[in-house]
Every structure is written in C-alpha cells, then in structure tokens.
Coordinates of C-alpha atoms in Angstrom, one line a residue:
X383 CA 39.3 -37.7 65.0
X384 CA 42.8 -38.3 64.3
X385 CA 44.8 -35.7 65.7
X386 CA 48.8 -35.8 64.9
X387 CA 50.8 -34.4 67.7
X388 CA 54.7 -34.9 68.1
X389 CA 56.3 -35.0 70.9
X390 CA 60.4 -34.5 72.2
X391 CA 61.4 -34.8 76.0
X392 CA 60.7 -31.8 77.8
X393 CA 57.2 -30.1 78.8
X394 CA 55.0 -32.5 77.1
X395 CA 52.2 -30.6 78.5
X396 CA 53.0 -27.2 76.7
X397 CA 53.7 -29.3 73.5
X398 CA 50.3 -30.3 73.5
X399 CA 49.0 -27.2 74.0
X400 CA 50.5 -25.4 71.2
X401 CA 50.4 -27.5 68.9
X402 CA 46.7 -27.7 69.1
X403 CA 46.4 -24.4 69.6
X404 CA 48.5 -24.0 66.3
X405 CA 46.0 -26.6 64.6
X406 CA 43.3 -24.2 65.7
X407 CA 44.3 -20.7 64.8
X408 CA 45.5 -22.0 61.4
X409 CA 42.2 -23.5 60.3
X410 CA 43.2 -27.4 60.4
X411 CA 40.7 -27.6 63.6
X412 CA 37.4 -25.8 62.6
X413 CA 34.8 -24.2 65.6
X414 CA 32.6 -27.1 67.1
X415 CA 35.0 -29.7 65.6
X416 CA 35.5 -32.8 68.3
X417 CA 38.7 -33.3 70.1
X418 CA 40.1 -36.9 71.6
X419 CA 39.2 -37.3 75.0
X420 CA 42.2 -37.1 77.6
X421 CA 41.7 -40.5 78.0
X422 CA 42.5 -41.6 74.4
X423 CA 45.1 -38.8 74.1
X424 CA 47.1 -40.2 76.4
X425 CA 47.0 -43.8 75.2
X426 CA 48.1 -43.0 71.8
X427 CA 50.8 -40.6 73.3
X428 CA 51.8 -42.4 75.8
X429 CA 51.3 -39.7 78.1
X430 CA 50.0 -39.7 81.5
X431 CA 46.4 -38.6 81.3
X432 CA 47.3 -35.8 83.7
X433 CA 49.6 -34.4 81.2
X434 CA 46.9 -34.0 78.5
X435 CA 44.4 -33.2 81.1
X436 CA 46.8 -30.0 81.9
X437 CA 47.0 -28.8 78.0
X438 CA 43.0 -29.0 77.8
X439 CA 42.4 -27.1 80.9
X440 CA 45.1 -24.5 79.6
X441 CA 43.6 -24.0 76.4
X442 CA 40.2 -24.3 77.6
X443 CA 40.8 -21.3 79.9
X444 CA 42.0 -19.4 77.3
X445 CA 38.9 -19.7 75.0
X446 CA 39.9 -22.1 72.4
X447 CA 38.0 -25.3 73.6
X448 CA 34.5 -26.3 75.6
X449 CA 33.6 -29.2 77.2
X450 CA 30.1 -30.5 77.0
X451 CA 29.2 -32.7 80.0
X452 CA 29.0 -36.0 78.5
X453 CA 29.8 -35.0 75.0
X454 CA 33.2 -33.8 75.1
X455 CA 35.4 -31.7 74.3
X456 CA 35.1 -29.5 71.0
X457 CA 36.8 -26.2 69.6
X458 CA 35.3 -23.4 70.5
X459 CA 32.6 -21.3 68.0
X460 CA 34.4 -18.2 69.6
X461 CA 37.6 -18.8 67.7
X462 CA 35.7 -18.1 64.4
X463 CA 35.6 -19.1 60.8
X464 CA 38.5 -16.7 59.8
X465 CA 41.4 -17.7 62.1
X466 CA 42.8 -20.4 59.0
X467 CA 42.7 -17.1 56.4
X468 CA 45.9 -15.8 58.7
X469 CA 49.0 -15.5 56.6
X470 CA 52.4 -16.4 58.0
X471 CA 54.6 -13.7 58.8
X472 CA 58.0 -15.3 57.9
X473 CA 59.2 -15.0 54.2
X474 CA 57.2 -17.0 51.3
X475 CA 59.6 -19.6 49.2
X476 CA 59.1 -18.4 45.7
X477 CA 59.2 -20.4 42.2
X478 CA 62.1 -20.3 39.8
X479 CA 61.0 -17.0 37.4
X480 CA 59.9 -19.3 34.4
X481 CA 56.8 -20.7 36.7
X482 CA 55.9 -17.1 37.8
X483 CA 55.4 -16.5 34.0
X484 CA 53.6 -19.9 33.2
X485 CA 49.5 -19.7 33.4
X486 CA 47.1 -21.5 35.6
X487 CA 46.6 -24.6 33.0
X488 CA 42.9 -24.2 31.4
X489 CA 39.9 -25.2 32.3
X490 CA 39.1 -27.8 29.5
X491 CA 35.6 -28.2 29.9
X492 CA 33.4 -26.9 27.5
X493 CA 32.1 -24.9 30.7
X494 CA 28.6 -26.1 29.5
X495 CA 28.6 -25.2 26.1
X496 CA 25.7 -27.6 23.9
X497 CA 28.1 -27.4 20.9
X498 CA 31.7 -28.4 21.5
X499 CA 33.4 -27.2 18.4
X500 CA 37.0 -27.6 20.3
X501 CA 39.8 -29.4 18.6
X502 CA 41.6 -32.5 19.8
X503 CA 38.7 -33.8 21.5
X504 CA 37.6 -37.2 20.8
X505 CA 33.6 -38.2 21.4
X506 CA 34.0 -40.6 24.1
X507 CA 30.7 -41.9 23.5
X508 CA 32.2 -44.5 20.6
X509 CA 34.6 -45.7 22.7
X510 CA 34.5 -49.7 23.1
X511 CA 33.5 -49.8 26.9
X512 CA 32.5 -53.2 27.3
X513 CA 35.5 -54.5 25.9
X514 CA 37.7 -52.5 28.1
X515 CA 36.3 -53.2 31.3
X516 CA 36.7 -57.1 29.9
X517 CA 40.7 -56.4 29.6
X518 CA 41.1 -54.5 32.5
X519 CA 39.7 -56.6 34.6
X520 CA 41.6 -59.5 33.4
X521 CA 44.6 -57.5 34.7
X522 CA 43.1 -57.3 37.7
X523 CA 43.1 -60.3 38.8
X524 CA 46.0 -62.3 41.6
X525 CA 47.5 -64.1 39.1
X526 CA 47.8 -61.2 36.4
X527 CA 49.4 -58.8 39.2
X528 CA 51.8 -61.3 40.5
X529 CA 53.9 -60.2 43.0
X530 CA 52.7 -56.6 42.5
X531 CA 56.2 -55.5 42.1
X532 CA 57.5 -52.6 40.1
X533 CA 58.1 -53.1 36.3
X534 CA 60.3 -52.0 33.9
X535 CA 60.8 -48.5 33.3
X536 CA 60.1 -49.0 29.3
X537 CA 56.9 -50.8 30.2
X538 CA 55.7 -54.4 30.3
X539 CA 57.1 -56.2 27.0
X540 CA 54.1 -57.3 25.7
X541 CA 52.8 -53.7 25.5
X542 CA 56.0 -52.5 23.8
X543 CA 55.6 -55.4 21.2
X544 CA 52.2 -54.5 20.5
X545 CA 53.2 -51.1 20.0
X546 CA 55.7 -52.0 17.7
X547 CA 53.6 -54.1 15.3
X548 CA 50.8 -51.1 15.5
X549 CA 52.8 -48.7 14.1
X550 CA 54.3 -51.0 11.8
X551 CA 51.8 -52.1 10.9
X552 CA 49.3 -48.2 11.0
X553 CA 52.5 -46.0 9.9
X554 CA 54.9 -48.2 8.3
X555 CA 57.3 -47.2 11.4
X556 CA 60.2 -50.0 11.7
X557 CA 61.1 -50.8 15.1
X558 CA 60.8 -53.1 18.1
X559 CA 60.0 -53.6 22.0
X560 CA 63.8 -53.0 22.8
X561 CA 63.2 -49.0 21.7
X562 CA 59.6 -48.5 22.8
X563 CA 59.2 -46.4 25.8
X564 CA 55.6 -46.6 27.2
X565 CA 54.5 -42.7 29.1
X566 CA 51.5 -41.5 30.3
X567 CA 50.5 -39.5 27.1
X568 CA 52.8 -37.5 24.4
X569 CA 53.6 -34.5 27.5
X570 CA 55.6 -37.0 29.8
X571 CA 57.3 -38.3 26.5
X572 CA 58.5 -34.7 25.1
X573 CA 59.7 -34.2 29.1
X574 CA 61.9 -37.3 28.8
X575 CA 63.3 -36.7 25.9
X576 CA 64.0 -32.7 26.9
X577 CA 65.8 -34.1 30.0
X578 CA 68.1 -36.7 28.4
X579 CA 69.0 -34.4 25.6
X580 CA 68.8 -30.2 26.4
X581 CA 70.8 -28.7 28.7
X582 CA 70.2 -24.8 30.2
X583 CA 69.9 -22.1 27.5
X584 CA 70.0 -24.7 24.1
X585 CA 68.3 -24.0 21.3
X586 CA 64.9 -25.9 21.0
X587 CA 63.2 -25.2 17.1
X588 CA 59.5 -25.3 16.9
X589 CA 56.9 -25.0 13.9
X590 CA 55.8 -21.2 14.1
X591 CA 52.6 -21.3 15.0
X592 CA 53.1 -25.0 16.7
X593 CA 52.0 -27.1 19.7
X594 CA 52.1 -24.4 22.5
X595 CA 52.3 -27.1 25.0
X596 CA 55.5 -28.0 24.0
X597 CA 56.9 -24.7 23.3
X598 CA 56.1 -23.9 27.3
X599 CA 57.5 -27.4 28.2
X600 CA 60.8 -26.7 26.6
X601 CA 61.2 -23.1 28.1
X602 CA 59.8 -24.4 31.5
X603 CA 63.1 -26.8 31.4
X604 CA 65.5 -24.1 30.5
X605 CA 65.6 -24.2 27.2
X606 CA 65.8 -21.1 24.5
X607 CA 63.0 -21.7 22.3
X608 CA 62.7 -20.2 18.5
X609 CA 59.8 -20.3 16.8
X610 CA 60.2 -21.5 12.6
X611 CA 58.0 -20.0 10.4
X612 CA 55.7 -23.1 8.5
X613 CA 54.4 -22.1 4.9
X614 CA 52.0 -24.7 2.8
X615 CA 54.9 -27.3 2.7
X616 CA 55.7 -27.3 6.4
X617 CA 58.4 -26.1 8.4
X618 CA 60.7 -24.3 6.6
X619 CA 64.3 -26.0 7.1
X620 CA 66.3 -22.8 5.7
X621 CA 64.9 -20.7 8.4
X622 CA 66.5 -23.5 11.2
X623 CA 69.1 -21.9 13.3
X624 CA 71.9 -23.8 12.6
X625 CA 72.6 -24.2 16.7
X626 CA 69.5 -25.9 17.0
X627 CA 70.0 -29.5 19.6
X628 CA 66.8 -30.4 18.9
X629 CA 64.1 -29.6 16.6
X630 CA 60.3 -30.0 17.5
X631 CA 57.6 -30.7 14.1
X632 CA 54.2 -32.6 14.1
X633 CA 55.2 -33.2 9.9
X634 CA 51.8 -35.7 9.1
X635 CA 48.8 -32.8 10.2
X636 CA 51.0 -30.4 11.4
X637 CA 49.5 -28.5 14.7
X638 CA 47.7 -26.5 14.5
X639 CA 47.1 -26.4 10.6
X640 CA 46.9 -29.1 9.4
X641 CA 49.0 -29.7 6.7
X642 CA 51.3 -31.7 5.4
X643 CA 54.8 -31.2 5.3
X644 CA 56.2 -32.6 1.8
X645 CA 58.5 -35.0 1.3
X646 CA 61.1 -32.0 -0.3
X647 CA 61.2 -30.4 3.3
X648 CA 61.4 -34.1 4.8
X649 CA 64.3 -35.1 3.4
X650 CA 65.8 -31.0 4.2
X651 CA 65.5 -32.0 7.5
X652 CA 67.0 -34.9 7.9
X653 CA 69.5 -33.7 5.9
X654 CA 70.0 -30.9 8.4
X655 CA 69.8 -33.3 11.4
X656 CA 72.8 -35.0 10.3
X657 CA 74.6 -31.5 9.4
X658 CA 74.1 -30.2 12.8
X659 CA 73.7 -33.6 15.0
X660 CA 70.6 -31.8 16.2
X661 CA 67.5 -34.1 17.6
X662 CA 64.2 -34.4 15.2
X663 CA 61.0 -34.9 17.5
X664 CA 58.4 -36.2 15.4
X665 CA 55.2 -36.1 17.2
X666 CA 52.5 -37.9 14.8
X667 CA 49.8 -37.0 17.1
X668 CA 46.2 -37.8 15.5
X669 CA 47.5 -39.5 12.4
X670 CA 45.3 -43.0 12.8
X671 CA 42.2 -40.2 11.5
X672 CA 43.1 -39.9 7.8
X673 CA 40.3 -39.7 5.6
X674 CA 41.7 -39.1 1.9
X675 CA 44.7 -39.7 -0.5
X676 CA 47.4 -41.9 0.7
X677 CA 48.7 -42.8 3.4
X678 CA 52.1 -40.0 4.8
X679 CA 54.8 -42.2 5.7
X680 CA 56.6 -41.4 9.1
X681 CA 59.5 -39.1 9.3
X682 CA 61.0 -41.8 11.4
X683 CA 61.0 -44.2 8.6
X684 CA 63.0 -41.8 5.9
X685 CA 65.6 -41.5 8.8
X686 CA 68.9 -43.7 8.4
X687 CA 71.0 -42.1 11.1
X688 CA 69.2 -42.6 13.8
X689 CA 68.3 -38.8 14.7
X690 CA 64.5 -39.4 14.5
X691 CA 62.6 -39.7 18.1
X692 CA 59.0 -40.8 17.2
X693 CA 56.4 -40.1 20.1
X694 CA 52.3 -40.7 19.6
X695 CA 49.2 -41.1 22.2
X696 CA 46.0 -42.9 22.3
X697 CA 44.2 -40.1 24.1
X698 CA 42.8 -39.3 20.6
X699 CA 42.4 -42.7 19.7
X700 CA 41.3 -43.9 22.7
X701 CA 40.3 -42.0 25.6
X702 CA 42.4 -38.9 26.7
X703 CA 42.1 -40.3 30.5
X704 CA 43.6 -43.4 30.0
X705 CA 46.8 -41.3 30.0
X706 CA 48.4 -43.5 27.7
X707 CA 51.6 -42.6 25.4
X708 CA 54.4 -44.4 23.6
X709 CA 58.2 -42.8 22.6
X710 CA 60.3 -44.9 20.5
X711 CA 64.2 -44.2 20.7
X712 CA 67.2 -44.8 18.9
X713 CA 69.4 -47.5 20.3
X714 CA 72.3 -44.1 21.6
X715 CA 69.6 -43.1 23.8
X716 CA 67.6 -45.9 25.1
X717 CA 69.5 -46.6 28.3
X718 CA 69.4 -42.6 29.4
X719 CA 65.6 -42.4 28.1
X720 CA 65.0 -45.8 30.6
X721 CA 66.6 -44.2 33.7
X722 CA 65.0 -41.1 32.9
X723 CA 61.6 -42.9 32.8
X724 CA 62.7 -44.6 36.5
X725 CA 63.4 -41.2 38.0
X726 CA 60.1 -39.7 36.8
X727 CA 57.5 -42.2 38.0
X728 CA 59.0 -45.6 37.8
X729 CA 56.8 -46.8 35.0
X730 CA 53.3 -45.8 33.9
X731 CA 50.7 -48.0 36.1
X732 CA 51.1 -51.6 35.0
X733 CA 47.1 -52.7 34.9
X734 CA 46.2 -50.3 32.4
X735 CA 49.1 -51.5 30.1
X736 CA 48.4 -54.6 30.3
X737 CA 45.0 -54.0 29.6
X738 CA 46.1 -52.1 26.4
X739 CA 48.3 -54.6 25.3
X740 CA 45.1 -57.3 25.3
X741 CA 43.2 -54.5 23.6
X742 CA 46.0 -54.3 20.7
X743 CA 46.5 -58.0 20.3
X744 CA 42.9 -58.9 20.1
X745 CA 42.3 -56.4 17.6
X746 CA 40.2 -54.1 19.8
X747 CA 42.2 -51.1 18.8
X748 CA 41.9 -51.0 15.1
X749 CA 37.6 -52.2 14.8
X750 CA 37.3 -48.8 17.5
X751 CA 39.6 -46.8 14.9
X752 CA 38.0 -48.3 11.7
X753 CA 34.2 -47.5 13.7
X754 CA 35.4 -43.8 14.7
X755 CA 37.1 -42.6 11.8
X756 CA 33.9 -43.4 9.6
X757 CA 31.9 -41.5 12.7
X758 CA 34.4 -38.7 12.1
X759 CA 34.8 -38.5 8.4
X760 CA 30.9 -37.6 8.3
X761 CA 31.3 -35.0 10.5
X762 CA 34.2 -33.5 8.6
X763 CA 32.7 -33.8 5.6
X764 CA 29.9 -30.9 7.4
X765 CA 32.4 -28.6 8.6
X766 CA 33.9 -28.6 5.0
X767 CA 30.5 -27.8 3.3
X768 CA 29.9 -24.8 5.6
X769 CA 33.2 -23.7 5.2
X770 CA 32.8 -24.0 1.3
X771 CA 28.9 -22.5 1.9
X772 CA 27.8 -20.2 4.7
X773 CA 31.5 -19.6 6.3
X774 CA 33.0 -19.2 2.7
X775 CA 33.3 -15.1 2.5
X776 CA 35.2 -15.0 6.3
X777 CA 37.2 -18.4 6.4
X778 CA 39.4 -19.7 3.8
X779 CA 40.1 -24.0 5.1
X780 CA 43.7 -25.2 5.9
X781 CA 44.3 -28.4 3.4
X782 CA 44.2 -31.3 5.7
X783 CA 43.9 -34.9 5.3
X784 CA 43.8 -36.1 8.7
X785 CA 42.7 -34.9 12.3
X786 CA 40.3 -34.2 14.2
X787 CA 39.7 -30.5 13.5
X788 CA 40.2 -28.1 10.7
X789 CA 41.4 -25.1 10.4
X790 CA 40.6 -21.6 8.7
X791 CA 42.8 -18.4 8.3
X792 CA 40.2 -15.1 8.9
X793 CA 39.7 -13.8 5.6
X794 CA 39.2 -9.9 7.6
X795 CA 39.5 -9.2 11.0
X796 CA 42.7 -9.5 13.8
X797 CA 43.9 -11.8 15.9
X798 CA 41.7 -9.8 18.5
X799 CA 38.5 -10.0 16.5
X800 CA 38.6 -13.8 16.2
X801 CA 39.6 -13.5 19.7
X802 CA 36.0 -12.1 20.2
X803 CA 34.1 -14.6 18.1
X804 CA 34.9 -17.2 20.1
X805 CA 33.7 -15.4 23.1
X806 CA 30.8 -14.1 21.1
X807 CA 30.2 -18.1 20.3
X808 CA 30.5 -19.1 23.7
X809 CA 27.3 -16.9 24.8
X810 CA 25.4 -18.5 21.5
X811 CA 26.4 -22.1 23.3
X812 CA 29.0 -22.9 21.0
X813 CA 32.5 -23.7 21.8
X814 CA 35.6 -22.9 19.4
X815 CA 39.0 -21.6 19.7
X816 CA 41.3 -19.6 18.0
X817 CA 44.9 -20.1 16.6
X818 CA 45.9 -17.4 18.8
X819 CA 47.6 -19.8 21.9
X820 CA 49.6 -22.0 19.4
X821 CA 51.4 -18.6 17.7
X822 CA 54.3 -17.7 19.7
X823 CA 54.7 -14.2 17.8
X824 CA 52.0 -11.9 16.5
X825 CA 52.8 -12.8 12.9
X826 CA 50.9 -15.7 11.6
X827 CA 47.5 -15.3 10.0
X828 CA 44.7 -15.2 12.9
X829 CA 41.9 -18.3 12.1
X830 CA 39.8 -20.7 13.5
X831 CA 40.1 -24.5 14.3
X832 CA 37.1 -26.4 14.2
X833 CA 36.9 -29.4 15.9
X834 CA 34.6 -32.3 14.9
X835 CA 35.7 -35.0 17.6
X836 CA 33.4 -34.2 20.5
X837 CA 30.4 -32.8 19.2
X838 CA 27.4 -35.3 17.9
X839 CA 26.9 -35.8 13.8
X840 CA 23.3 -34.2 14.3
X841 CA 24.5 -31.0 16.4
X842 CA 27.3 -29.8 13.6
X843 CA 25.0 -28.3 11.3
X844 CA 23.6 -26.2 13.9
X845 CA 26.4 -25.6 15.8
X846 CA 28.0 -23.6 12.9
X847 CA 24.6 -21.7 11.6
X848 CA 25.1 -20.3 15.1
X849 CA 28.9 -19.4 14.5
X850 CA 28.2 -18.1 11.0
X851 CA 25.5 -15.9 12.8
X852 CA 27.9 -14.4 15.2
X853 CA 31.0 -14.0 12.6
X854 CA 28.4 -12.3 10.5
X855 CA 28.1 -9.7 13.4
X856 CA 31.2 -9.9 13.9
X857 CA 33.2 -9.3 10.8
X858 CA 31.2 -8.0 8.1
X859 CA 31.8 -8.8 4.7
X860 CA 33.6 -6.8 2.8

C-alpha cells in the first residue's frame, strides 16, 4: 500500500511511529491490513532502514502490528474494528447557522416504486442515445480537445450561438452568444446571478408557493426571502415589497401550479422592475412541453430596460445528468456574471458542450422534443381523464398548458392528510408528492402534482386506480 508519512528534522524514528500509530487508532489502517516493508519504507523516505526498523519494533511491542515470517508486516486484529469510531476531543468547527437549518438534500429515487408519478422527471428511455454518443465522441477526439486548455467562462461560442438561435427560434427570446452564459443546470445559474446582484439581508420576492430550491438558495446566500402570494393570473405584483433587489417567477407554467401568468401581471411587473430597479429572474423551466393554445411569449422578450435575466435547462429536455443549463444576461451585467462563472468552476466541462452544440445544430434537439412531447401529451391526456373521472370528487386540476406534471388542489383534507396519501401511495407502489415542500407558509391550498415524465404510457392508468384507491381511504367523500 501507499502509506503517506511526513517527515521534519528531528526523531524521524518517533515520527514514524506515531503517525502510523495515528493511522491505526483512527481507522485509516484497518486490523490485518499490510504495511510496507522496512526495506521500501526507507527508500521512499529516505530513511535509513534502521530508522524504520526502530518505529516497527516500537509499535510492534506495543500491540499494534505482527509480523508474519515471510509475509510481512500487518496491523494487528487486536486493535479492533472500533478504534476509527473514536471522536476527537478538541472542539468541532461548526457551519454558519443557515446550513444547521438546511436538510440532508433528498433521496430522488423513486426508492423502488413501479409507478413514478413524481414531477419534473423526464422518461429517459426516449432519449436519442445513439446520436449522443456520435457527438460526444466527436469531442473526444485530439484534434476536437486541442490543447486541452481552459475555456471561456461563458462557454465555447458555438454552444452560446446555438443557444441563442434555440430560443429564438423555441421562445421568440432575442439575443446573442455575447449574453449567453452556459451553467451546469438552472441551480448554478440562479447562484450566479444571487452572487453578482444580492448582498446580506436584501430582499429576494418569490411566487408563494414557488420553486423551494430557490427559495433555500437565496436564504442559504444571505438573503431575506418573502414569499408573494400567486392567484389564477400569477404572481400578484401589488403584493411586491417595494424593497425588493430581485424578484424570482417561473411566469410560462408557473412552479408548482402550473399556470400562466397573464400578460396584465406581465407588463405590472416590468413596470415595477423599472420603478424599483429591482432584478426579474425569469426561469422558463419546462416550457419546450406545451401541448395546447398558443405559444406564451417570454417575459424576457416584453422587457425594454434590460431588467429581465432569462435562465432554462435541458435536464427536462434532455437528460437531467447531463447537468446542462444556459443564463442569458443583460449587457450591465455580463462582465460580473463571467467572472463569477470563473470563480465558481471555471467553465462547465467543455466535451459535453461541444457535444450539445453538434446536437443543436444538426437538429438533434428539436426531432427528440417533437418525439417526446407527442410521448408526453398522451400521457397527460390520462392524468386529465382521471382527474375529470375517478379523481373528480377529491382533486380539482390546476389549468396548465405545458409541463411535465399537473397539479390538483385537495377538494377536503389538510396539508397533513395529502401528506399521508402520498405515504399511503408509496406502500401501494406508487410514487407522488405533495405541494407541501414548495409552500413556504401554511396558507396555500394543500394538492397533488402528478407527474407524467417518468412513468411508461401503459402504467398511468394503473398507477392512478391505485392512488384513487388509497385517497378513497383516505379522504372520504363528502
């Protein structure tokens, strides 16, 4: 094995000996694990072997090694499988207080469930493999990697022009390379622009209930989050605190309801962006999955001031662990989004954006939309019929165009009963959550989302007979 030992000027001897002694008692060198022989211990310390020779004998006197004629030398099973549980004695370093109060982050798997009724989750089984592996391994290659240098913080060009002409082209969003910032996925983007523009204690405003990710993002960096109530038009501008520096909405299928927000409370926003000079995040998250009526144009195109930062993701798209994000700034903050990108991670790993950039240009992108959304749109068109059949008397359906889920206000029951539904689900192998982790108060309706992204066409039906069985249970009807 490879055993690291430093050593300063004095008693090399007794530096050997505790520090593998250390090793031992704290679990990094397990009973009956193999040790160097003095021989190669003193090579690679450049030690004389007598030195090394002296630390063994020491530590082999007092119990913690053997030596097994012709085998070597080994810890000693008399040391025991508990001596790395020992806690240090000196004081613990502890978090700021925000991370004492954040959770462990979930376990997203379906822990096993048949019937992944989750939302957000795409059905990685249409995804284009073939044609991916093609791309990336064309980025793969010597001549593709070049000198295998760092790249720009923004990304590589051609993947910031591609974006450009897809969401000009997908949401009618005018722009260009020079404001595209590539990320790894919509988190990293809403932690860049959090950095560059919120200092300690400023307001953040976000749709009440909203994306709780972001809402914990934004408090995690110091921020003083307030929650907006949303009603059936979307956020609800009057209720903005007028001190707001930025202001958080997902205004195409708002998150986690669904809906729309019109173009009345559109234009209200903007119009208090430019009153305050606060920020206007728009995160248009799943909006490629529209199935009916016309197309919603972007926030970011109604926006003539430049106070409009438009962020989106191809893990719903795509695949989710590709990682793979885009932010697209106004020209103010472009050069303190860039050097924020550099501090964070340099730039999102080049192969895979090149690969995406092929996979954009050659049209890739939009047949695996076109393919999925037709895939989706079937299954949608289930949930919808249950919750307009069987569901009907407990859920009343969120309008919602787009998305990969829909959602359902309890027509009875607390936050706590649909709270046990889902758990009730889970043991009928059916997995669904609540609206509950996206309020940030107790006061917005409890309900159900739906997803339709992960689970297979010929499972849905199924999958909510066995729901409506245990709501049923659950929550009589009244």
């Amino acid at each position: 094995m490879d055993l690291h030992i430093s050593l300063a000027d004095r008693d090399l001897a007794g530096q050997i000996y505790r520090q593998i002694r250390a090793a031992i008692l704290d679990g990094r060198l397990r009973p009956g694990q193999a040790l160097p022989s003095s021989r190669e211990l003193h090579r690679r310390l450049e030690v004389s072997r007598n030195t090394v020779a002296t630390a063994y004998e020491r530590l082999t006197g007092e119990g913690f090694l053997v030596t097994r004629a012709g085998a070597g030398t080994y810890v000693s099973a008399a040391v025991g499988e508990s001596a790395g549980e020992r806690r240090p004695t000196g004081r613990a370093l502890r978090p700021r207080p925000q991370w004492e109060q954040e959770p462990e982050p979930p376990d997203l798997s379906a822990h096993g469930a048949r019937f992944d009724l989750r939302p957000g989750i795409v059905d990685a089984r249409l995804f284009p493999y073939q044609t991916w592996r093609r791309v990336v391994a064309a980025e793969l290659r010597p001549s593709a990697v070049g000198t295998a240098a760092h790249g720009d913080p923004m990304g590589l060009p051609e993947l910031r022009a591609a974006i450009a002409r897809h969401v000009g082209v997908a949401r009618g969003v005018r722009t260009d390379a020079d404001h595209v910032v590539v990320t790894t996925g919509i988190q990293q983007a809403l932690d860049l622009v959090t950095r560059v523009l919120v200092g300690p204690g400023d307001v953040v405003a976000i749709e009440e209930p909203g994306y709780h990710m972001a809402r914990r993002l934004f408090a995690s960096l110091g921020a003083q989050v307030v929650p907006v109530p949303v009603d059936a038009h979307g956020l609800v501008v009057s209720a903005l605190p007028r001190t707001a520096r930025m202001v958080y909405v997902t205004p195409s299928h708002q998150s986690p309801l669904g809906l729309a927000m019109s173009l009345t409370r559109r234009m209200e926003l903007l119009a208090f962006a430019q009153e305050t000079g606060a920020a206007v995040i728009e995160d248009d998250y799943d909006s490629e999955f529209r199935y009916t009526g016309r197309p919603i144009e972007a926030l970011h195109s109604l926006d003539q001031a430049g106070l409009v930062l438009y962020l989106s993701s191809f893990s719903k798209i795509m695949l989710p662990t590709l990682r793979m994000g885009f932010l697209i700034v106004p020209p103010s903050l472009r050069r303190a989004v860039r050097a924020a990108k550099h501090l964070a991670d340099w730039h999102t790993a080049l192969p895979n954006q090149g690969a995406l950039a092929r996979f954009i240009e050659e049209g890739a992108l939009a047949r695996h939309v076109r393919t999925a959304r037709r895939e989706y749109q079937v299954r949608r068109d289930l949930v919808l019929s249950a919750l307009d059949g069987p569901l009907a008397p407990w859920l009343e359906p969120i309008p919602a165009v787009a998305g990969l889920h829909i959602s359902a206000y309890a027509r009875r029951g607390s936050r706590e009963d649909l709270l046990a539904v889902a758990e009730r689900a889970r043991e009928r192998d059916v997995a669904v959550w609540t609206m509950a982790a996206h309020a940030a108060t107790p006061g917005p309706r409890p309900g159900l989302m739906l997803g339709f992204g992960a689970i297979r066409t010929d499972q849905v039906e199924e999958a909510l007979d066995r729901l409506s069985c245990v709501i049923r249970a659950w929550l009589p009807e009244g």
